């Protein structure tokens, strides 16, 4: 509540900045990556500097109130509200100087009419009734909002087509004649998150095939750091460049202040290999003893059940971009709770046996067809799926062996 009130007050104050009628200089500020996960793609803001009045403000669309009611629930559901707020540029630059994040300014070469349109668009957005908007990670965020205003101010003469793209689509060939690689939202994210593999693991788990279609340069501009590069080559139909002057306002740390790379032994891939080794050891012991290690499966399938419950919420409740379809649901779903509970109930082991048959079939289909499903899997997922497959085979073998030796009505499987 306090943040919203502060945003409203600052917005009302900012309206007075443009009241004098002089023509200010508008520029795009790009902040390099920070160490928080929501800072890894950088940050974008518009600077409006009116030298005639001495007023200099920076407008940001990346303000949110973490302490607002039910923030985590609303964020997971896809109902996060961000705000547009104007701050004194000096205080903004000081904040990033303290944290060591470089700030680059791209001065927009706009005529008086374009500048006036852009300023009025920002002014309208800063009104208290307009400062809040429904945030979308890749479709409507702190980078795409100012870009949309620049496009609206310049008009349809603006071209955001870097080398390798034609006016109306991807050419596949860059200026040097070499084939340019298509990219997707997931590829872009993994590039920015290279030092944070567990964060990318979570994204790959939660978001499905909607992240894996080929995207155009305009869509890549969801990332502020790419928007900076995109505007560097932007021009009008007549060949006039949009940005002619670029300044480094805060030197900062080269490449941003993100954390060092996660050690290889602590990455999701390494942990998946550890889980595979433990799974193999437990399964071999179970096959020799012809018993099921219930303690192991309570933990293993318990974790899968929690992940499946999260996917259920994201697929059927959340409005987040690209949460559905998610083919991992063949592997991770609430049915994973069956071994956790029913394996401990002797009379219900037939249910576990049937579940593992269905689970085995679903996992085989997923592994065999995942390359044709249009969804790119995290490198750790196939290994973890194989772990589940090994446990399914173990269950089927142990149960079938026991069923052959004993009457199902009188005897059950011995367990450890």
PDB file of C-alpha atoms in Angstrom, residues 301 304-305 308-309 312 329-342 351 355-356 358-359:
ATOM      1  CA  UNK A 301       7.857 -39.847  -5.516  1.00  0.00           C
ATOM      2  CA  UNK A 304       7.683 -35.689  -7.969  1.00  0.00           C
ATOM      3  CA  UNK A 305       4.217 -35.254  -6.458  1.00  0.00           C
ATOM      4  CA  UNK A 308       3.305 -32.317 -10.257  1.00  0.00           C
ATOM      5  CA  UNK A 309       1.026 -30.358  -7.951  1.00  0.00           C
ATOM      6  CA  UNK A 312      -1.274 -28.687 -12.049  1.00  0.00           C
ATOM      7  CA  UNK A 329       2.822 -33.393 -17.103  1.00  0.00           C
ATOM      8  CA  UNK A 330       3.108 -36.951 -18.439  1.00  0.00           C
ATOM      9  CA  UNK A 331       5.892 -37.391 -15.906  1.00  0.00           C
ATOM     10  CA  UNK A 332       5.068 -34.942 -13.122  1.00  0.00           C
ATOM     11  CA  UNK A 333       1.447 -34.995 -11.978  1.00  0.00           C
ATOM     12  CA  UNK A 334      -0.548 -35.593  -8.775  1.00  0.00           C
ATOM     13  CA  UNK A 335      -0.749 -39.333  -9.515  1.00  0.00           C
ATOM     14  CA  UNK A 336       2.861 -39.554  -8.318  1.00  0.00           C
ATOM     15  CA  UNK A 337       1.431 -39.644  -4.815  1.00  0.00           C
ATOM     16  CA  UNK A 338       0.216 -43.236  -5.354  1.00  0.00           C
ATOM     17  CA  UNK A 339       3.556 -44.952  -4.502  1.00  0.00           C
ATOM     18  CA  UNK A 340       4.053 -42.551  -1.589  1.00  0.00           C
ATOM     19  CA  UNK A 341       0.802 -43.572   0.111  1.00  0.00           C
ATOM     20  CA  UNK A 342      -0.416 -46.909  -1.235  1.00  0.00           C
ATOM     21  CA  UNK A 351      -3.061 -50.046  -7.289  1.00  0.00           C
ATOM     22  CA  UNK A 355       0.081 -47.258 -11.654  1.00  0.00           C
ATOM     23  CA  UNK A 356       3.654 -48.290 -12.434  1.00  0.00           C
ATOM     24  CA  UNK A 358       0.840 -46.814 -16.783  1.00  0.00           C
ATOM     25  CA  UNK A 359       3.737 -44.710 -15.538  1.00  0.00           C
TER      26      UNK A 359
END
